Amino acid sequence: MTTTYYQDRWITCAQDGLRIRGYYFPWGTKTVPYTAIRSVRRVEMGMLTGQGRIWGTGHPRYWASLDPGRMSKSTALILDLGRYVRPFLTPDDPDAVEAVLRDRMPSGATEGAGDPQ
């Protein structure tokens, strides 16, 4: 049995890593081991900075996982996985997901590192 630390419709923080449903077309799930996360950055969204995007990208550096409810949310989490494209997540409870990620990330990971949006 796998331990689940957090779960909503699109995001699951499980014992072995983060699962992002709806990341790949059409409905594929991306699994990210916690050890692969270099940093997590919290950002406030607006209509021109991700809030109006249901899925995909308007900026080639970030990829927004599918979330039809994103327009009603104001906070996103951006993950640095050491690759050019960074996952852009909008969990129902960003505080809970951020806490799990920071607790499970490698001890050498940095807090909020990366380029500004």
PDB file of N, CA and C in Angstrom, residues 5-89:
ATOM      1  N   TYR A   5       0.293  11.613   0.716  1.00  0.00           N
ATOM      2  CA  TYR A   5       0.414  12.777   1.591  1.00  0.00           C
ATOM      3  C   TYR A   5      -0.562  13.886   1.220  1.00  0.00           C
ATOM      4  N   TYR A   6      -0.932  13.923  -0.063  1.00  0.00           N
ATOM      5  CA  TYR A   6      -1.869  14.938  -0.559  1.00  0.00           C
ATOM      6  C   TYR A   6      -2.483  14.407  -1.847  1.00  0.00           C
ATOM      7  N   GLN A   7      -3.759  14.738  -2.071  1.00  0.00           N
ATOM      8  CA  GLN A   7      -4.385  14.360  -3.335  1.00  0.00           C
ATOM      9  C   GLN A   7      -5.562  15.267  -3.636  1.00  0.00           C
ATOM     10  N   ASP A   8      -5.603  15.748  -4.877  1.00  0.00           N
ATOM     11  CA  ASP A   8      -6.798  16.399  -5.403  1.00  0.00           C
ATOM     12  C   ASP A   8      -7.032  15.769  -6.780  1.00  0.00           C
ATOM     13  N   ARG A   9      -7.884  16.355  -7.568  1.00  0.00           N
ATOM     14  CA  ARG A   9      -8.222  15.732  -8.861  1.00  0.00           C
ATOM     15  C   ARG A   9      -7.011  15.580  -9.787  1.00  0.00           C
ATOM     16  N   TRP A  10      -6.071  16.529  -9.752  1.00  0.00           N
ATOM     17  CA  TRP A  10      -4.971  16.550 -10.708  1.00  0.00           C
ATOM     18  C   TRP A  10      -3.598  16.266 -10.108  1.00  0.00           C
ATOM     19  N   ILE A  11      -3.433  16.462  -8.816  1.00  0.00           N
ATOM     20  CA  ILE A  11      -2.121  16.342  -8.178  1.00  0.00           C
ATOM     21  C   ILE A  11      -2.180  15.300  -7.066  1.00  0.00           C
ATOM     22  N   THR A  12      -1.190  14.410  -7.031  1.00  0.00           N
ATOM     23  CA  THR A  12      -1.061  13.456  -5.942  1.00  0.00           C
ATOM     24  C   THR A  12       0.377  13.480  -5.452  1.00  0.00           C
ATOM     25  N   CYS A  13       0.557  13.672  -4.158  1.00  0.00           N
ATOM     26  CA  CYS A  13       1.870  13.555  -3.531  1.00  0.00           C
ATOM     27  C   CYS A  13       1.874  12.202  -2.831  1.00  0.00           C
ATOM     28  N   ALA A  14       2.506  11.228  -3.473  1.00  0.00           N
ATOM     29  CA  ALA A  14       2.560   9.865  -2.947  1.00  0.00           C
ATOM     30  C   ALA A  14       3.918   9.627  -2.302  1.00  0.00           C
ATOM     31  N   GLN A  15       4.074   8.480  -1.726  1.00  0.00           N
ATOM     32  CA  GLN A  15       5.316   8.139  -1.042  1.00  0.00           C
ATOM     33  C   GLN A  15       6.509   8.154  -2.001  1.00  0.00           C
ATOM     34  N   ASP A  16       6.301   7.701  -3.231  1.00  0.00           N
ATOM     35  CA  ASP A  16       7.409   7.578  -4.188  1.00  0.00           C
ATOM     36  C   ASP A  16       7.612   8.805  -5.074  1.00  0.00           C
ATOM     37  N   GLY A  17       6.713   9.781  -5.017  1.00  0.00           N
ATOM     38  CA  GLY A  17       6.897  10.974  -5.838  1.00  0.00           C
ATOM     39  C   GLY A  17       5.600  11.709  -6.104  1.00  0.00           C
ATOM     40  N   LEU A  18       5.739  12.760  -6.876  1.00  0.00           N
ATOM     41  CA  LEU A  18       4.621  13.619  -7.260  1.00  0.00           C
ATOM     42  C   LEU A  18       4.037  13.106  -8.569  1.00  0.00           C
ATOM     43  N   ARG A  19       2.721  12.980  -8.618  1.00  0.00           N
ATOM     44  CA  ARG A  19       2.042  12.565  -9.846  1.00  0.00           C
ATOM     45  C   ARG A  19       1.164  13.722 -10.321  1.00  0.00           C
ATOM     46  N   ILE A  20       1.340  14.085 -11.599  1.00  0.00           N
ATOM     47  CA  ILE A  20       0.591  15.196 -12.179  1.00  0.00           C
ATOM     48  C   ILE A  20      -0.284  14.631 -13.300  1.00  0.00           C
ATOM     49  N   ARG A  21      -1.570  14.488 -13.025  1.00  0.00           N
ATOM     50  CA  ARG A  21      -2.507  13.986 -14.037  1.00  0.00           C
ATOM     51  C   ARG A  21      -2.752  15.078 -15.070  1.00  0.00           C
ATOM     52  N   GLY A  22      -2.975  14.671 -16.305  1.00  0.00           N
ATOM     53  CA  GLY A  22      -3.273  15.631 -17.363  1.00  0.00           C
ATOM     54  C   GLY A  22      -2.069  16.440 -17.806  1.00  0.00           C
ATOM     55  N   TYR A  23      -0.878  15.938 -17.552  1.00  0.00           N
ATOM     56  CA  TYR A  23       0.322  16.673 -17.952  1.00  0.00           C
ATOM     57  C   TYR A  23       0.595  16.482 -19.449  1.00  0.00           C
ATOM     58  N   TYR A  24       0.496  15.235 -19.904  1.00  0.00           N
ATOM     59  CA  TYR A  24       0.750  14.908 -21.307  1.00  0.00           C
ATOM     60  C   TYR A  24      -0.567  14.784 -22.060  1.00  0.00           C
ATOM     61  N   PHE A  25      -0.542  15.078 -23.358  1.00  0.00           N
ATOM     62  CA  PHE A  25      -1.723  14.954 -24.196  1.00  0.00           C
ATOM     63  C   PHE A  25      -2.002  13.486 -24.470  1.00  0.00           C
ATOM     64  N   PRO A  26      -3.242  13.015 -24.437  1.00  0.00           N
ATOM     65  CA  PRO A  26      -4.395  13.790 -24.038  1.00  0.00           C
ATOM     66  C   PRO A  26      -4.619  13.780 -22.517  1.00  0.00           C
ATOM     67  N   TRP A  27      -4.267  12.731 -21.818  1.00  0.00           N
ATOM     68  CA  TRP A  27      -4.532  12.681 -20.374  1.00  0.00           C
ATOM     69  C   TRP A  27      -3.397  12.015 -19.612  1.00  0.00           C
ATOM     70  N   GLY A  28      -2.206  11.969 -20.152  1.00  0.00           N
ATOM     71  CA  GLY A  28      -1.097  11.255 -19.527  1.00  0.00           C
ATOM     72  C   GLY A  28      -0.634  11.862 -18.218  1.00  0.00           C
ATOM     73  N   THR A  29      -0.156  10.999 -17.341  1.00  0.00           N
ATOM     74  CA  THR A  29       0.327  11.405 -16.025  1.00  0.00           C
ATOM     75  C   THR A  29       1.850  11.487 -16.021  1.00  0.00           C
ATOM     76  N   LYS A  30       2.369  12.564 -15.460  1.00  0.00           N
ATOM     77  CA  LYS A  30       3.818  12.724 -15.279  1.00  0.00           C
ATOM     78  C   LYS A  30       4.117  12.376 -13.824  1.00  0.00           C
ATOM     79  N   THR A  31       5.085  11.502 -13.616  1.00  0.00           N
ATOM     80  CA  THR A  31       5.526  11.147 -12.275  1.00  0.00           C
ATOM     81  C   THR A  31       6.901  11.751 -12.054  1.00  0.00           C
ATOM     82  N   VAL A  32       7.042  12.505 -10.983  1.00  0.00           N
ATOM     83  CA  VAL A  32       8.300  13.183 -10.661  1.00  0.00           C
ATOM     84  C   VAL A  32       8.792  12.663  -9.309  1.00  0.00           C
ATOM     85  N   PRO A  33       9.916  11.943  -9.292  1.00  0.00           N
ATOM     86  CA  PRO A  33      10.463  11.540  -7.994  1.00  0.00           C
ATOM     87  C   PRO A  33      10.874  12.791  -7.210  1.00  0.00           C
ATOM     88  N   TYR A  34      10.670  12.764  -5.923  1.00  0.00           N
ATOM     89  CA  TYR A  34      11.037  13.930  -5.107  1.00  0.00           C
ATOM     90  C   TYR A  34      12.520  14.258  -5.250  1.00  0.00           C
ATOM     91  N   THR A  35      13.338  13.253  -5.483  1.00  0.00           N
ATOM     92  CA  THR A  35      14.786  13.471  -5.627  1.00  0.00           C
ATOM     93  C   THR A  35      15.131  14.262  -6.881  1.00  0.00           C
ATOM     94  N   ALA A  36      14.209  14.348  -7.852  1.00  0.00           N
ATOM     95  CA  ALA A  36      14.458  15.088  -9.092  1.00  0.00           C
ATOM     96  C   ALA A  36      14.133  16.572  -8.962  1.00  0.00           C
ATOM     97  N   ILE A  37      13.492  16.971  -7.874  1.00  0.00           N
ATOM     98  CA  ILE A  37      13.065  18.358  -7.712  1.00  0.00           C
ATOM     99  C   ILE A  37      14.201  19.180  -7.111  1.00  0.00           C
ATOM    100  N   ARG A  38      14.687  20.144  -7.885  1.00  0.00           N
ATOM    101  CA  ARG A  38      15.762  21.027  -7.412  1.00  0.00           C
ATOM    102  C   ARG A  38      15.232  22.174  -6.572  1.00  0.00           C
ATOM    103  N   SER A  39      14.069  22.696  -6.962  1.00  0.00           N
ATOM    104  CA  SER A  39      13.441  23.779  -6.200  1.00  0.00           C
ATOM    105  C   SER A  39      11.969  23.854  -6.547  1.00  0.00           C
ATOM    106  N   VAL A  40      11.241  24.517  -5.667  1.00  0.00           N
ATOM    107  CA  VAL A  40       9.827  24.802  -5.898  1.00  0.00           C
ATOM    108  C   VAL A  40       9.647  26.293  -5.626  1.00  0.00           C
ATOM    109  N   ARG A  41       8.958  26.955  -6.566  1.00  0.00           N
ATOM    110  CA  ARG A  41       8.749  28.395  -6.440  1.00  0.00           C
ATOM    111  C   ARG A  41       7.261  28.686  -6.491  1.00  0.00           C
ATOM    112  N   ARG A  42       6.797  29.452  -5.551  1.00  0.00           N
ATOM    113  CA  ARG A  42       5.389  29.847  -5.450  1.00  0.00           C
ATOM    114  C   ARG A  42       5.220  31.170  -6.188  1.00  0.00           C
ATOM    115  N   VAL A  43       4.206  31.258  -7.052  1.00  0.00           N
ATOM    116  CA  VAL A  43       3.937  32.497  -7.790  1.00  0.00           C
ATOM    117  C   VAL A  43       2.451  32.820  -7.736  1.00  0.00           C
ATOM    118  N   GLU A  44       2.163  34.107  -7.747  1.00  0.00           N
ATOM    119  CA  GLU A  44       0.778  34.563  -7.825  1.00  0.00           C
ATOM    120  C   GLU A  44       0.426  34.716  -9.304  1.00  0.00           C
ATOM    121  N   MET A  45      -0.747  34.232  -9.678  1.00  0.00           N
ATOM    122  CA  MET A  45      -1.172  34.283 -11.075  1.00  0.00           C
ATOM    123  C   MET A  45      -2.136  35.433 -11.319  1.00  0.00           C
ATOM    124  N   GLY A  46      -2.149  35.887 -12.561  1.00  0.00           N
ATOM    125  CA  GLY A  46      -3.127  36.845 -13.053  1.00  0.00           C
ATOM    126  C   GLY A  46      -3.607  36.345 -14.404  1.00  0.00           C
ATOM    127  N   MET A  47      -4.528  37.038 -15.003  1.00  0.00           N
ATOM    128  CA  MET A  47      -5.060  36.589 -16.296  1.00  0.00           C
ATOM    129  C   MET A  47      -3.990  36.490 -17.378  1.00  0.00           C
ATOM    130  N   LEU A  48      -2.966  37.314 -17.307  1.00  0.00           N
ATOM    131  CA  LEU A  48      -1.898  37.264 -18.311  1.00  0.00           C
ATOM    132  C   LEU A  48      -0.689  36.459 -17.847  1.00  0.00           C
ATOM    133  N   THR A  49      -0.738  35.925 -16.641  1.00  0.00           N
ATOM    134  CA  THR A  49       0.403  35.165 -16.123  1.00  0.00           C
ATOM    135  C   THR A  49      -0.019  33.777 -15.651  1.00  0.00           C
ATOM    136  N   GLY A  50      -0.796  33.093 -16.490  1.00  0.00           N
ATOM    137  CA  GLY A  50      -1.106  31.691 -16.256  1.00  0.00           C
ATOM    138  C   GLY A  50      -2.512  31.365 -15.805  1.00  0.00           C
ATOM    139  N   GLN A  51      -3.199  32.287 -15.196  1.00  0.00           N
ATOM    140  CA  GLN A  51      -4.514  31.986 -14.639  1.00  0.00           C
ATOM    141  C   GLN A  51      -5.531  31.632 -15.727  1.00  0.00           C
ATOM    142  N   GLY A  52      -5.417  32.232 -16.887  1.00  0.00           N
ATOM    143  CA  GLY A  52      -6.365  31.982 -17.969  1.00  0.00           C
ATOM    144  C   GLY A  52      -6.023  30.777 -18.835  1.00  0.00           C
ATOM    145  N   ARG A  53      -4.938  30.102 -18.544  1.00  0.00           N
ATOM    146  CA  ARG A  53      -4.503  28.959 -19.352  1.00  0.00           C
ATOM    147  C   ARG A  53      -4.973  27.659 -18.707  1.00  0.00           C
ATOM    148  N   ILE A  54      -5.792  26.898 -19.417  1.00  0.00           N
ATOM    149  CA  ILE A  54      -6.298  25.633 -18.889  1.00  0.00           C
ATOM    150  C   ILE A  54      -5.233  24.546 -18.989  1.00  0.00           C
ATOM    151  N   TRP A  55      -4.454  24.544 -20.080  1.00  0.00           N
ATOM    152  CA  TRP A  55      -3.449  23.504 -20.294  1.00  0.00           C
ATOM    153  C   TRP A  55      -2.448  24.003 -21.320  1.00  0.00           C
ATOM    154  N   GLY A  56      -1.190  23.663 -21.172  1.00  0.00           N
ATOM    155  CA  GLY A  56      -0.179  23.998 -22.168  1.00  0.00           C
ATOM    156  C   GLY A  56       0.688  25.167 -21.761  1.00  0.00           C
ATOM    157  N   THR A  57       1.098  25.949 -22.762  1.00  0.00           N
ATOM    158  CA  THR A  57       2.020  27.031 -22.466  1.00  0.00           C
ATOM    159  C   THR A  57       1.784  28.257 -23.328  1.00  0.00           C
ATOM    160  N   GLY A  58       2.067  29.393 -22.762  1.00  0.00           N
ATOM    161  CA  GLY A  58       2.131  30.655 -23.488  1.00  0.00           C
ATOM    162  C   GLY A  58       3.563  31.147 -23.438  1.00  0.00           C
ATOM    163  N   HIS A  59       4.403  30.411 -22.728  1.00  0.00           N
ATOM    164  CA  HIS A  59       5.819  30.735 -22.526  1.00  0.00           C
ATOM    165  C   HIS A  59       6.576  29.413 -22.612  1.00  0.00           C
ATOM    166  N   PRO A  60       7.527  29.275 -23.530  1.00  0.00           N
ATOM    167  CA  PRO A  60       8.172  27.976 -23.746  1.00  0.00           C
ATOM    168  C   PRO A  60       8.968  27.438 -22.552  1.00  0.00           C
ATOM    169  N   ARG A  61       9.139  28.218 -21.527  1.00  0.00           N
ATOM    170  CA  ARG A  61       9.903  27.779 -20.353  1.00  0.00           C
ATOM    171  C   ARG A  61       9.035  27.027 -19.334  1.00  0.00           C
ATOM    172  N   TYR A  62       7.698  27.199 -19.402  1.00  0.00           N
ATOM    173  CA  TYR A  62       6.789  26.619 -18.415  1.00  0.00           C
ATOM    174  C   TYR A  62       5.705  25.802 -19.100  1.00  0.00           C
ATOM    175  N   TRP A  63       5.318  24.681 -18.478  1.00  0.00           N
ATOM    176  CA  TRP A  63       4.248  23.853 -19.005  1.00  0.00           C
ATOM    177  C   TRP A  63       3.172  23.704 -17.940  1.00  0.00           C
ATOM    178  N   ALA A  64       1.986  24.206 -18.227  1.00  0.00           N
ATOM    179  CA  ALA A  64       0.862  24.129 -17.301  1.00  0.00           C
ATOM    180  C   ALA A  64       0.119  22.817 -17.498  1.00  0.00           C
ATOM    181  N   SER A  65       0.065  22.017 -16.460  1.00  0.00           N
ATOM    182  CA  SER A  65      -0.693  20.777 -16.519  1.00  0.00           C
ATOM    183  C   SER A  65      -2.177  21.108 -16.631  1.00  0.00           C
ATOM    184  N   LEU A  66      -2.955  20.162 -17.116  1.00  0.00           N
ATOM    185  CA  LEU A  66      -4.389  20.382 -17.296  1.00  0.00           C
ATOM    186  C   LEU A  66      -5.053  20.720 -15.961  1.00  0.00           C
ATOM    187  N   ASP A  67      -5.792  21.814 -15.931  1.00  0.00           N
ATOM    188  CA  ASP A  67      -6.572  22.204 -14.763  1.00  0.00           C
ATOM    189  C   ASP A  67      -7.686  23.148 -15.209  1.00  0.00           C
ATOM    190  N   PRO A  68      -8.867  22.594 -15.535  1.00  0.00           N
ATOM    191  CA  PRO A  68      -9.977  23.434 -15.967  1.00  0.00           C
ATOM    192  C   PRO A  68     -10.415  24.448 -14.906  1.00  0.00           C
ATOM    193  N   GLY A  69     -10.050  24.238 -13.645  1.00  0.00           N
ATOM    194  CA  GLY A  69     -10.429  25.154 -12.578  1.00  0.00           C
ATOM    195  C   GLY A  69      -9.389  26.218 -12.279  1.00  0.00           C
ATOM    196  N   ARG A  70      -8.356  26.323 -13.105  1.00  0.00           N
ATOM    197  CA  ARG A  70      -7.258  27.258 -12.842  1.00  0.00           C
ATOM    198  C   ARG A  70      -7.721  28.712 -12.763  1.00  0.00           C
ATOM    199  N   MET A  71      -8.742  29.079 -13.518  1.00  0.00           N
ATOM    200  CA  MET A  71      -9.187  30.476 -13.523  1.00  0.00           C
ATOM    201  C   MET A  71      -9.696  30.935 -12.160  1.00  0.00           C
ATOM    202  N   SER A  72     -10.122  29.999 -11.319  1.00  0.00           N
ATOM    203  CA  SER A  72     -10.618  30.373  -9.991  1.00  0.00           C
ATOM    204  C   SER A  72      -9.520  30.313  -8.929  1.00  0.00           C
ATOM    205  N   LYS A  73      -8.291  30.034  -9.345  1.00  0.00           N
ATOM    206  CA  LYS A  73      -7.169  29.942  -8.410  1.00  0.00           C
ATOM    207  C   LYS A  73      -6.236  31.132  -8.601  1.00  0.00           C
ATOM    208  N   SER A  74      -5.461  31.449  -7.589  1.00  0.00           N
ATOM    209  CA  SER A  74      -4.561  32.595  -7.692  1.00  0.00           C
ATOM    210  C   SER A  74      -3.091  32.247  -7.467  1.00  0.00           C
ATOM    211  N   THR A  75      -2.807  31.018  -7.028  1.00  0.00           N
ATOM    212  CA  THR A  75      -1.437  30.629  -6.702  1.00  0.00           C
ATOM    213  C   THR A  75      -1.019  29.402  -7.502  1.00  0.00           C
ATOM    214  N   ALA A  76       0.212  29.447  -8.004  1.00  0.00           N
ATOM    215  CA  ALA A  76       0.782  28.315  -8.731  1.00  0.00           C
ATOM    216  C   ALA A  76       2.122  27.944  -8.108  1.00  0.00           C
ATOM    217  N   LEU A  77       2.549  26.717  -8.386  1.00  0.00           N
ATOM    218  CA  LEU A  77       3.873  26.251  -7.982  1.00  0.00           C
ATOM    219  C   LEU A  77       4.642  25.886  -9.245  1.00  0.00           C
ATOM    220  N   ILE A  78       5.873  26.358  -9.335  1.00  0.00           N
ATOM    221  CA  ILE A  78       6.730  26.044 -10.476  1.00  0.00           C
ATOM    222  C   ILE A  78       7.866  25.168  -9.965  1.00  0.00           C
ATOM    223  N   LEU A  79       8.066  24.033 -10.628  1.00  0.00           N
ATOM    224  CA  LEU A  79       9.104  23.094 -10.215  1.00  0.00           C
ATOM    225  C   LEU A  79      10.319  23.202 -11.121  1.00  0.00           C
ATOM    226  N   ASP A  80      11.491  23.268 -10.543  1.00  0.00           N
ATOM    227  CA  ASP A  80      12.740  23.205 -11.295  1.00  0.00           C
ATOM    228  C   ASP A  80      13.230  21.771 -11.212  1.00  0.00           C
ATOM    229  N   LEU A  81      13.231  21.094 -12.357  1.00  0.00           N
ATOM    230  CA  LEU A  81      13.681  19.709 -12.432  1.00  0.00           C
ATOM    231  C   LEU A  81      15.031  19.606 -13.124  1.00  0.00           C
ATOM    232  N   GLY A  82      15.677  20.756 -13.333  1.00  0.00           N
ATOM    233  CA  GLY A  82      16.972  20.747 -14.001  1.00  0.00           C
ATOM    234  C   GLY A  82      16.872  20.677 -15.511  1.00  0.00           C
ATOM    235  N   ARG A  83      15.695  20.906 -16.051  1.00  0.00           N
ATOM    236  CA  ARG A  83      15.471  20.883 -17.494  1.00  0.00           C
ATOM    237  C   ARG A  83      14.948  22.243 -17.924  1.00  0.00           C
ATOM    238  N   TYR A  84      14.952  22.468 -19.220  1.00  0.00           N
ATOM    239  CA  TYR A  84      14.518  23.766 -19.739  1.00  0.00           C
ATOM    240  C   TYR A  84      13.068  24.065 -19.376  1.00  0.00           C
ATOM    241  N   VAL A  85      12.178  23.096 -19.601  1.00  0.00           N
ATOM    242  CA  VAL A  85      10.756  23.296 -19.327  1.00  0.00           C
ATOM    243  C   VAL A  85      10.465  22.927 -17.874  1.00  0.00           C
ATOM    244  N   ARG A  86       9.725  23.814 -17.205  1.00  0.00           N
ATOM    245  CA  ARG A  86       9.394  23.621 -15.791  1.00  0.00           C
ATOM    246  C   ARG A  86       7.894  23.417 -15.634  1.00  0.00           C
ATOM    247  N   PRO A  87       7.493  22.372 -14.909  1.00  0.00           N
ATOM    248  CA  PRO A  87       6.065  22.166 -14.654  1.00  0.00           C
ATOM    249  C   PRO A  87       5.466  23.329 -13.860  1.00  0.00           C
ATOM    250  N   PHE A  88       4.284  23.744 -14.276  1.00  0.00           N
ATOM    251  CA  PHE A  88       3.518  24.835 -13.680  1.00  0.00           C
ATOM    252  C   PHE A  88       2.249  24.204 -13.116  1.00  0.00           C
ATOM    253  N   LEU A  89       2.149  24.101 -11.794  1.00  0.00           N
ATOM    254  CA  LEU A  89       1.064  23.374 -11.141  1.00  0.00           C
ATOM    255  C   LEU A  89       0.137  24.310 -10.379  1.00  0.00           C
TER     256      LEU A  89
END
